[in-house]
Tab-separated table of C-alpha atoms and ligand atoms in Angstrom:
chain	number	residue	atom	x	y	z
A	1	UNK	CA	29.935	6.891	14.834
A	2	UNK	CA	26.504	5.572	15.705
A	3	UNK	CA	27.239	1.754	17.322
A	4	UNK	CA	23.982	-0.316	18.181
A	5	UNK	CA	24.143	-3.339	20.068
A	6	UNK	CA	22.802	-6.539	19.106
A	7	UNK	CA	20.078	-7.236	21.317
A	8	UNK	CA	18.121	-10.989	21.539
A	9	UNK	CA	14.603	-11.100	20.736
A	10	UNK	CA	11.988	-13.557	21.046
A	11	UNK	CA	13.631	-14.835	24.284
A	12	UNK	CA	10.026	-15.920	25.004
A	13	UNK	CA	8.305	-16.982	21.481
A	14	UNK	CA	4.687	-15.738	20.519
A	15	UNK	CA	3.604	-19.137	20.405
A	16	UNK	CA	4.322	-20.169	23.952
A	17	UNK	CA	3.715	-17.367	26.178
A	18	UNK	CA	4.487	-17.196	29.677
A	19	UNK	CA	2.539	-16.106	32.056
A	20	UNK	CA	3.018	-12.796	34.215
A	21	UNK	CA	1.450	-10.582	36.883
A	22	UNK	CA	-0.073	-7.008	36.350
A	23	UNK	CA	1.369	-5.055	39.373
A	24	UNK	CA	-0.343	-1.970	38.665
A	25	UNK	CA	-2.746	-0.312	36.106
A	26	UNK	CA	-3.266	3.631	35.970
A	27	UNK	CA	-5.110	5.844	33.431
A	28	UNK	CA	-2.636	8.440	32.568
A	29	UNK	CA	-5.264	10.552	30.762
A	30	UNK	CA	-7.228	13.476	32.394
A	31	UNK	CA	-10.550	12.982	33.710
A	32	UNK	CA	-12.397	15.048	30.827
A	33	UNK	CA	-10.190	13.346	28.079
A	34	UNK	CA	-12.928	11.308	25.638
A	35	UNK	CA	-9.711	8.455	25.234
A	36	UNK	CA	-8.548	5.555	27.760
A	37	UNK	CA	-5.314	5.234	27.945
A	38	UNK	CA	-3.201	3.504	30.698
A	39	UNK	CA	0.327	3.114	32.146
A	40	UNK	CA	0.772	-0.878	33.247
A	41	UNK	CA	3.169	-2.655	35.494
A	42	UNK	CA	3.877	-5.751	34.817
A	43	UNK	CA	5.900	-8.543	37.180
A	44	UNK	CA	7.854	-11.004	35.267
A	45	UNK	CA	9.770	-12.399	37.967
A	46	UNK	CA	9.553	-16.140	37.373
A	47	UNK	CA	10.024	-16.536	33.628
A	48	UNK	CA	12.786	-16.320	31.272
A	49	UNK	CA	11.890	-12.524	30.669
A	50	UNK	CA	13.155	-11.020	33.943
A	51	UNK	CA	15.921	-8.215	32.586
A	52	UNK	CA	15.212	-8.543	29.135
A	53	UNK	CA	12.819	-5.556	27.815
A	54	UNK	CA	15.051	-3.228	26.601
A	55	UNK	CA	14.189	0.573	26.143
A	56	UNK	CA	12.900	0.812	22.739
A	57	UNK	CA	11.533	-2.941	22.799
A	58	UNK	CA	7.983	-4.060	22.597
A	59	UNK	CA	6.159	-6.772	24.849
A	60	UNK	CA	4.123	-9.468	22.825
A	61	UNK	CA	0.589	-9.716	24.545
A	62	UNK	CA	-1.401	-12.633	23.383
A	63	UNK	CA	-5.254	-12.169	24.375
A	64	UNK	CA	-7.581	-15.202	25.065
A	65	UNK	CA	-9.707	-16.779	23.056
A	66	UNK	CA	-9.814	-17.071	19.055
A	67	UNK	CA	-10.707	-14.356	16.163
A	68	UNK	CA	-13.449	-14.460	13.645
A	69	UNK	CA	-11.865	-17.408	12.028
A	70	UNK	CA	-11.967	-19.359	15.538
A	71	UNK	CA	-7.969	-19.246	15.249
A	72	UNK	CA	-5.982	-18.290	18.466
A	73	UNK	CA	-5.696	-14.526	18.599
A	74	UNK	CA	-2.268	-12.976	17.420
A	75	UNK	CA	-0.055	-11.498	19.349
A	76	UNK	CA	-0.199	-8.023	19.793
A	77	UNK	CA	2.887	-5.769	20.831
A	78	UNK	CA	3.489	-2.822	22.909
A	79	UNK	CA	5.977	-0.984	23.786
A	80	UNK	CA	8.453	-1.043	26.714
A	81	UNK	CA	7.864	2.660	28.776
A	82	UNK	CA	9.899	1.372	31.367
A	83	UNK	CA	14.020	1.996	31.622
A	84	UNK	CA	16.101	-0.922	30.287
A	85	UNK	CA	16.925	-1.893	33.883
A	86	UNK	CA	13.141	-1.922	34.625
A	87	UNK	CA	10.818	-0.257	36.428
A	88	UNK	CA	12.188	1.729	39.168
A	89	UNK	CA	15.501	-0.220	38.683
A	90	UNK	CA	13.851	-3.632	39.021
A	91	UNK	CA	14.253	-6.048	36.553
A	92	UNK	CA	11.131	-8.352	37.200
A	93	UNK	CA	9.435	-5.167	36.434
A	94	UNK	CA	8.175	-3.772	32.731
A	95	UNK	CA	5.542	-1.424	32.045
A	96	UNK	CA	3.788	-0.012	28.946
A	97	UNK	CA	1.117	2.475	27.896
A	98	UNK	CA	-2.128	1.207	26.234
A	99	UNK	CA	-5.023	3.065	24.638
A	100	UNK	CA	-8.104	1.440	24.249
A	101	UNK	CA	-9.136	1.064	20.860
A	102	UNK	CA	-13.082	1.942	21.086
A	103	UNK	CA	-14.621	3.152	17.493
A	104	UNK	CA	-17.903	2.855	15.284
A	105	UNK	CA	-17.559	-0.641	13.110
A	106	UNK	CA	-16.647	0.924	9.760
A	107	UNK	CA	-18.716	-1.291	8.091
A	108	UNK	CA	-21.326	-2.662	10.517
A	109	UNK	CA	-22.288	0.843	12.386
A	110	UNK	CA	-21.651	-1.622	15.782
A	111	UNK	CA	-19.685	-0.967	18.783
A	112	UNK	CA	-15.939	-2.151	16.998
A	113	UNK	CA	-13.672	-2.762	20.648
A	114	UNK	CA	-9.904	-3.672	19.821
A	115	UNK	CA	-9.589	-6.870	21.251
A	116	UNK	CA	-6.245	-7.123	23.228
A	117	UNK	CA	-5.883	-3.028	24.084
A	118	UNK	CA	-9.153	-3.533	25.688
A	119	UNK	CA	-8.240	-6.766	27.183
A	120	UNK	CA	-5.202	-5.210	28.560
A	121	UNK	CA	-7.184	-1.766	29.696
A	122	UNK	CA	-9.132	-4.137	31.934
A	123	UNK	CA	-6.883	-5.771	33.785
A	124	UNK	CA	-6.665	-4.911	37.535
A	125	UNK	CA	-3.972	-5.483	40.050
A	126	UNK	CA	-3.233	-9.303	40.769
A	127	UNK	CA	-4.157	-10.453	37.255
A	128	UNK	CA	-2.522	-12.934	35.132
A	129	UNK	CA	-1.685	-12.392	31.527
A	130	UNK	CA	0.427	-14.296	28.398
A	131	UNK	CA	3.256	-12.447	27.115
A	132	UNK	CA	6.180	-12.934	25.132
A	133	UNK	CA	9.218	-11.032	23.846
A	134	UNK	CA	11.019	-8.913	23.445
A	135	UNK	CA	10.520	-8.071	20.134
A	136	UNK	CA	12.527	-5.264	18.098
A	137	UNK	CA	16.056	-4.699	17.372
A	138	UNK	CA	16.740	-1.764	15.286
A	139	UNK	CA	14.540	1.463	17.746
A	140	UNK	CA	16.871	1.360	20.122
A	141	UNK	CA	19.624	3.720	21.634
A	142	UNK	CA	23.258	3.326	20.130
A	143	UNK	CA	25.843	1.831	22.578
A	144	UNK	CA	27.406	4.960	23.056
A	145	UNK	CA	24.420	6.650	23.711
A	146	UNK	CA	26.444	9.683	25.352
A	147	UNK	CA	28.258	10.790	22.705
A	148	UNK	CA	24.969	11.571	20.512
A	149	UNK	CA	22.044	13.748	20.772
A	150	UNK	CA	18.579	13.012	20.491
A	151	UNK	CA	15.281	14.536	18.305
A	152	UNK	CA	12.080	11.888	18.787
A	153	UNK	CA	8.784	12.935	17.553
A	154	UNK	CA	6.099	10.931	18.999
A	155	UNK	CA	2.023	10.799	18.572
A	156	UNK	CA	-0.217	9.433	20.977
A	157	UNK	CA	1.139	5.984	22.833
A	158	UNK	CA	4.241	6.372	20.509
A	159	UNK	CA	5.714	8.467	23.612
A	160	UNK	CA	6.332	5.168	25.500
A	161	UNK	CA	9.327	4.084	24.115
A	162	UNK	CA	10.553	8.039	24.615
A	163	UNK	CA	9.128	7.552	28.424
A	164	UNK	CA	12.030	5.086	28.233
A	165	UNK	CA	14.882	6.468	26.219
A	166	UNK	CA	14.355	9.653	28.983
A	167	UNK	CA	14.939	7.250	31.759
A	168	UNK	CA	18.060	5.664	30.365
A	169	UNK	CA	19.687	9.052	29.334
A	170	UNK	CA	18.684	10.965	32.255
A	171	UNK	CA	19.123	8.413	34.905
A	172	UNK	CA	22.763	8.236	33.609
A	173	UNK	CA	23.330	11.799	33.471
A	174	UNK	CA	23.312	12.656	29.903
A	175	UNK	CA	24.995	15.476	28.688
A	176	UNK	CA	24.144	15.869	24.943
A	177	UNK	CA	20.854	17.759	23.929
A	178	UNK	CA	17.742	15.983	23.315
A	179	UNK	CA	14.107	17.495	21.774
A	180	UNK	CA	10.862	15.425	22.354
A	181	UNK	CA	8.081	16.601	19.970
A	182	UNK	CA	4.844	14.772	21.249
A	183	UNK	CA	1.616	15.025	19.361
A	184	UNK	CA	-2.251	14.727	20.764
A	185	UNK	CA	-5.434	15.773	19.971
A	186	UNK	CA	-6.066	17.340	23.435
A	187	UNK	CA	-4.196	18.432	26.092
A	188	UNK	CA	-6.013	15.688	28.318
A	189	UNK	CA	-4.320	13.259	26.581
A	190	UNK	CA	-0.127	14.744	27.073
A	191	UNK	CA	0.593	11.185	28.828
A	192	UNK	CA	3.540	11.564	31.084
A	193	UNK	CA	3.087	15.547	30.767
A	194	UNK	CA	3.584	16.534	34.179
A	195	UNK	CA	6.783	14.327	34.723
A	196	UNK	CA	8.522	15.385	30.811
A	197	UNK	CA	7.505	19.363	31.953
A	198	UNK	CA	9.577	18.712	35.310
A	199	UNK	CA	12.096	16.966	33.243
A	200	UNK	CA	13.166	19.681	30.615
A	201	UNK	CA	12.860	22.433	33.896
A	202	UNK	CA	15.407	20.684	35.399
A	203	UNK	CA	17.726	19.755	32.559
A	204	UNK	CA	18.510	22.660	30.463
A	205	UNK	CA	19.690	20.174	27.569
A	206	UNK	CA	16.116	18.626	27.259
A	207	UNK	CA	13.324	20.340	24.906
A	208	UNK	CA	10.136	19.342	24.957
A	209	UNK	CA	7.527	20.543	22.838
A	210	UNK	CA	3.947	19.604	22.129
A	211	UNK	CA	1.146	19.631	18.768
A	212	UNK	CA	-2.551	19.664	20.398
A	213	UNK	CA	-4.130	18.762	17.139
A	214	UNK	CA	-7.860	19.670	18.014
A	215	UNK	CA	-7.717	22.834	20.505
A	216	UNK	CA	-7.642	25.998	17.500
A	217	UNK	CA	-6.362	26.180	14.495
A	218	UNK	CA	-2.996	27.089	12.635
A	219	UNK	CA	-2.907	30.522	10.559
A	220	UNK	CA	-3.811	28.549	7.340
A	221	UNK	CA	-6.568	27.035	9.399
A	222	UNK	CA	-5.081	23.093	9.637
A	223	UNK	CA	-4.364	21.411	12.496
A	224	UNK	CA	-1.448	21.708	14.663
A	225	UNK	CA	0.927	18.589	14.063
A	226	UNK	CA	3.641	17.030	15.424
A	227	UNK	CA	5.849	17.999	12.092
A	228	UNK	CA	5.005	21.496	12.589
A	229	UNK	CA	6.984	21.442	15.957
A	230	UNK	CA	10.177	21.230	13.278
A	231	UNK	CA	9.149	24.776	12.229
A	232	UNK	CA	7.507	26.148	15.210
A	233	UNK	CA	10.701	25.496	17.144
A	234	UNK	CA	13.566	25.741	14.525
A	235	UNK	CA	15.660	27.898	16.672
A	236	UNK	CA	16.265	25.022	19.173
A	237	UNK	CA	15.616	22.095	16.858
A	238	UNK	CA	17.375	23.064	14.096
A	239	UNK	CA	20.935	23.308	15.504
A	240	UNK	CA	20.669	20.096	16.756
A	241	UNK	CA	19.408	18.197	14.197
A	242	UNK	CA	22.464	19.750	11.512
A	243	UNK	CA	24.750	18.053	14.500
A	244	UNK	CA	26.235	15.040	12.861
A	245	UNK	CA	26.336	13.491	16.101
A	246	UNK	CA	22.054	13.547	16.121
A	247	UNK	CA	19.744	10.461	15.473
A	248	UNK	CA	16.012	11.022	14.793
A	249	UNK	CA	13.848	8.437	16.532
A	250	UNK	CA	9.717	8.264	14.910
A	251	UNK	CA	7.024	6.628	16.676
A	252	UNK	CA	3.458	6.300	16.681
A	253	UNK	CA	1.082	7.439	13.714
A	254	UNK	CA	2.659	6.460	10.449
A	255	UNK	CA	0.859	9.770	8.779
A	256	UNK	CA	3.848	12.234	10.557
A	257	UNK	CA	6.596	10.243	9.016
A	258	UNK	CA	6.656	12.458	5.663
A	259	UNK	CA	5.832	15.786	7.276
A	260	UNK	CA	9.063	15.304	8.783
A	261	UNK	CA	10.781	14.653	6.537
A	262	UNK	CA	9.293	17.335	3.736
A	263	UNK	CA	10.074	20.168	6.835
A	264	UNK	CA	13.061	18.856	7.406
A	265	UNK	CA	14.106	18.968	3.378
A	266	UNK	CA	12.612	22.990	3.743
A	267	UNK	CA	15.537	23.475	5.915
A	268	UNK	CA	18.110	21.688	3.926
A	269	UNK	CA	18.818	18.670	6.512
A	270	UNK	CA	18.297	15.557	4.161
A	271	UNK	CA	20.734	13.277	6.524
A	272	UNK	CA	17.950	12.140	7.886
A	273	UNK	CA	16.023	10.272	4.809
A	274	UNK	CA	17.143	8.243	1.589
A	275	UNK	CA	15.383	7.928	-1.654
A	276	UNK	CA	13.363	4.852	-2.599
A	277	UNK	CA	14.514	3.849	-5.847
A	278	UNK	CA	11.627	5.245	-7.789
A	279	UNK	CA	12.847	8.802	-7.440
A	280	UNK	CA	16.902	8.537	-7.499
A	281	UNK	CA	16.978	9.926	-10.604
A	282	UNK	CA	15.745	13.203	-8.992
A	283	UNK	CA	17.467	15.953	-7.484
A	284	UNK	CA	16.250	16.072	-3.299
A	285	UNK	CA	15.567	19.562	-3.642
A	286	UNK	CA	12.846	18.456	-6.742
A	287	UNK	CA	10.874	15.939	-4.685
A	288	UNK	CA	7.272	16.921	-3.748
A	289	UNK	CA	5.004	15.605	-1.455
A	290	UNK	CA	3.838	12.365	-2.840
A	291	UNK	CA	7.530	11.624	-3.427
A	292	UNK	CA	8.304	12.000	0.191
A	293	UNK	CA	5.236	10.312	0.995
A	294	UNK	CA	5.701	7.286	-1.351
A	295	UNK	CA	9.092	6.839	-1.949
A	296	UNK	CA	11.570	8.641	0.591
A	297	UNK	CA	12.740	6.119	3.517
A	298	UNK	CA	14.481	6.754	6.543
A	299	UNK	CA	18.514	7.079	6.539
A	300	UNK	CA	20.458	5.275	8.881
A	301	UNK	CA	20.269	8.468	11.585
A	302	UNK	CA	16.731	7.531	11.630
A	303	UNK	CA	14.474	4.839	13.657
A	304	UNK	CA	10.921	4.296	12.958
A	305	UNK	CA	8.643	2.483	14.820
A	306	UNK	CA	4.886	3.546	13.000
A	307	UNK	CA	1.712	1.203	13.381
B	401	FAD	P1	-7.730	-5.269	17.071
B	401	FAD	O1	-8.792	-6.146	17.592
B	401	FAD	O2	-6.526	-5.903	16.488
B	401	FAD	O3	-8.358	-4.253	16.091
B	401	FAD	C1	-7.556	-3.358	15.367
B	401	FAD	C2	-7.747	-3.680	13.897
B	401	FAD	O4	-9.107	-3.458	13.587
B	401	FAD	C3	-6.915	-2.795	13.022
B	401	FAD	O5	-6.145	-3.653	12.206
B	401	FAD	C4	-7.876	-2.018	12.185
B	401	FAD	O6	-7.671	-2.220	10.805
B	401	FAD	C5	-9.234	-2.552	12.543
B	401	FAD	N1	-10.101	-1.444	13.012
B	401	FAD	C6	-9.715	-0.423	13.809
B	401	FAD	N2	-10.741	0.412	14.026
B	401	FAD	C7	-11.783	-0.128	13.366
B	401	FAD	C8	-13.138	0.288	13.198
B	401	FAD	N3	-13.595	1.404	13.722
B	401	FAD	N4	-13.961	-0.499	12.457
B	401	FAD	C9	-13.496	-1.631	11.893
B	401	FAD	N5	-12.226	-2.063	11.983
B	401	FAD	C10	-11.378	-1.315	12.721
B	401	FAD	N6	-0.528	0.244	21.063
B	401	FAD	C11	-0.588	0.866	22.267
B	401	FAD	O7	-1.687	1.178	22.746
B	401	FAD	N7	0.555	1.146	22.984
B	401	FAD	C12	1.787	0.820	22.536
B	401	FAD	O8	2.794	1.080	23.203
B	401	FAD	C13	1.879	0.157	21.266
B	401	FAD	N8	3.076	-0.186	20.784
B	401	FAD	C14	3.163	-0.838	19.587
B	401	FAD	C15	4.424	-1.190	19.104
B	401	FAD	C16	4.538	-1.822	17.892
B	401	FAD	C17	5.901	-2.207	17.374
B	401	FAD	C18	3.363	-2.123	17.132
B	401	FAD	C19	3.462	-2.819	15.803
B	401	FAD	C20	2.119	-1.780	17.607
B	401	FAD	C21	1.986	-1.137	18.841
B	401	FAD	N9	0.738	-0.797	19.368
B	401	FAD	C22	0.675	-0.132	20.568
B	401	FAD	C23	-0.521	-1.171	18.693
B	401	FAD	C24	-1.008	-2.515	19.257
B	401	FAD	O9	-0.098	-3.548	18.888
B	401	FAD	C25	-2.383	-2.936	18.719
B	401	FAD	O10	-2.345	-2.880	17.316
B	401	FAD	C26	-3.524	-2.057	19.225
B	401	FAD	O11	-3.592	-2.098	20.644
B	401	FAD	C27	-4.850	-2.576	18.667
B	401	FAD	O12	-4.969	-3.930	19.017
B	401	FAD	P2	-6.377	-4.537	19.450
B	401	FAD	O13	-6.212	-6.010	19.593
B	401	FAD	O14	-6.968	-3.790	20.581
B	401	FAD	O15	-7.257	-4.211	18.194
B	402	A2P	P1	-6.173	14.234	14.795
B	402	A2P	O1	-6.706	12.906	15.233
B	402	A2P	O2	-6.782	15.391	15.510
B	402	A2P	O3	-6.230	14.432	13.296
B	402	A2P	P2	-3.927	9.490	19.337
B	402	A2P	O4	-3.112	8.317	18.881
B	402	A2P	O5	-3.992	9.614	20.816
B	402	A2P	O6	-5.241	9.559	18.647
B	402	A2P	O7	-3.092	10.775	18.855
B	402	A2P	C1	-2.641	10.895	17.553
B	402	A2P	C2	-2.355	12.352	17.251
B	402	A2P	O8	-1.702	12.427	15.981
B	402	A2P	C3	-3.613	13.165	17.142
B	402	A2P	O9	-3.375	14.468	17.611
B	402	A2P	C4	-3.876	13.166	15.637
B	402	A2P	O10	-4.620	14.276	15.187
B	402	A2P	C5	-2.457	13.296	15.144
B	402	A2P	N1	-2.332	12.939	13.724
B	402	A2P	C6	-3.263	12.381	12.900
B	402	A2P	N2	-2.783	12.261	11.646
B	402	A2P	C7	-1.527	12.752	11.666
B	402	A2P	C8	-0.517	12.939	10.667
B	402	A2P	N3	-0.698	12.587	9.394
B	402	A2P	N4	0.645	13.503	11.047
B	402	A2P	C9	0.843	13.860	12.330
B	402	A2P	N5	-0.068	13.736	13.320
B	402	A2P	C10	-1.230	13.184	12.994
């Protein structure tokens, strides 16, 4: 039922990165949001990459300069937020959605700055950067991507490669029924909020719902996350996840990837998960919570895509 094509990868390696253009770089947090996180436009017209970033893909960035070991910095990937024909239809252009990793050094009590989100984050207009790609095969949208429906749960900058899915199914008129749950700790930081609320007003077969993790408290006084949404909103989601026709699609923090799948399992829909072989000697409806955190793995309906 579910056919997924073969796409290339690494039609630019990681080890000789080409070099492209940033068109545009815009924060797509609110002002009074305490995290950085930005929507970038990139130009690849030139190099072997023009058409090739797929919805679902990532773009390898490799940063200047050499790590603590004085070795050449890794790549780094990010995904593709822009359709698979590119940005506004063009093909020379990609975009993504980066958050600048800024913390307290666990262990030294310094500054700690992500190198290449923050090398990214500062980019302006008219800059040059190395990148390579694409890179991913399997979180991507099935060939006949009409014929299925949709439920993606992301957190944070996981909603990029949902930015994109949206585009491709909407911009060829999609008919099926697809849920976003998206996941942040404010509401300053819903990232594409404005557009996805216009979205589901004007398709009735788009859901979206959203977790604010750190604005109140649930009744048992934890935070409101992503998972919950599965509960919160069974009416809609429920019907369309029993659909055999529906694939699940995961991205962003690893942590929500057995909260699914435990409130999914308290409404009976195990399609969507497989046991590791440490537990198949156990009925599904027996599992507890360190089982579906340890050992249950996502079924073929599902794509993850955590970091
Ligand atoms: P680094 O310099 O690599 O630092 C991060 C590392 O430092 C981590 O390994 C962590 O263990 C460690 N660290 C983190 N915080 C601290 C701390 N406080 N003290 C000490 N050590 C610490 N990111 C996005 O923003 N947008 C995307 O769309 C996106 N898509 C991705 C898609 C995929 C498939 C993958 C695998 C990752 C994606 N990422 C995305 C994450 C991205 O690749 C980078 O991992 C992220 O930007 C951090 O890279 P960095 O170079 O800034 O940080
Ligand atoms: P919190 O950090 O309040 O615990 P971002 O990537 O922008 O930081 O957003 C990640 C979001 O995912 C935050 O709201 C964060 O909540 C939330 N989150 C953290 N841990 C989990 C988890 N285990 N399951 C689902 N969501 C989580």
């Amino acid at each position: 039922m579910f056919r997924f094509p073969d796409l290339p990868i690494n039609v630019v390696k990681p080890k000789e990165p080409v070099e492209a253009k940033i068109v545009e770089s815009k924060i797509c947090t609110l002002e009074s949001s305490p995290n950085f996180i930005r929507h970038i436009v990139i130009d690849v017209s030139g190099t072997p990459l023009v058409g090739q970033f797929k919805a679902g893909q990532s773009i390898g960035v490799v940063a200047p300069g050499v790590d603590a070991d004085g070795k050449p910095h890794k790549v780094r990937l990010y995904s593709v937020s822009s359709p698979s024909g590119g940005e506004g239809g063009n093909p020379n252009l990609v975009t993504t959605t980066v958050k600048r990793v800024v913390d307290e050094n666990w262990e030294t009590q310094e500054l700690f700055t992500g190198v290449c989100s923050n090398y990214l984050c500062s980019k302006k207009a008219g800059d040059t950067l190395m990148i390579s790609g694409p890179s991913g095969k399997r979180f991507i949208l099935p060939e006949n991507k009409e014929e299925c429906n949709y439920v993606f749960f992301a957190t944070g900058t996981g909603i990029a490669p949902f930015r994109a899915f949206l585009l491709d199914l909407f911009n060829s008129g999609f008919k099926g029924q697809v849920a976003l749950c998206f996941g942040t700790p404010y509401r300053t930081d819903l990232l594409y909020h404005k557009w996805l609320t216009e979205l589901a007003e004007k398709h009735e077969n788009f859901h979206y719902f959203t977790a604010i993790s750190r604005e109140g408290r649930r009744a048992d006084g934890t935070k409101t996350y992503v998972q919950h949404l599965v509960l919160d909103h069974k009416d809609v989601l429920e019907p369309i996840l029993a659909a055999d026709n529906t694939l699940m699609y995961i991205c962003g923090l690893e942590g929500m990837e057995a909260g699914i799948y435990s409130n999914l399992a308290s409404m009976g829909l195990y399609d969507y998960m497989k046991p590791g072989k440490n537990i198949l000697d156990k009925p599904n409806t027996e599992w507890t919570w360190s089982d579906f955190k340890e050992n249950v793995k996502p079924s073929d309906r599902t794509m993850v895509e955590v970091y």
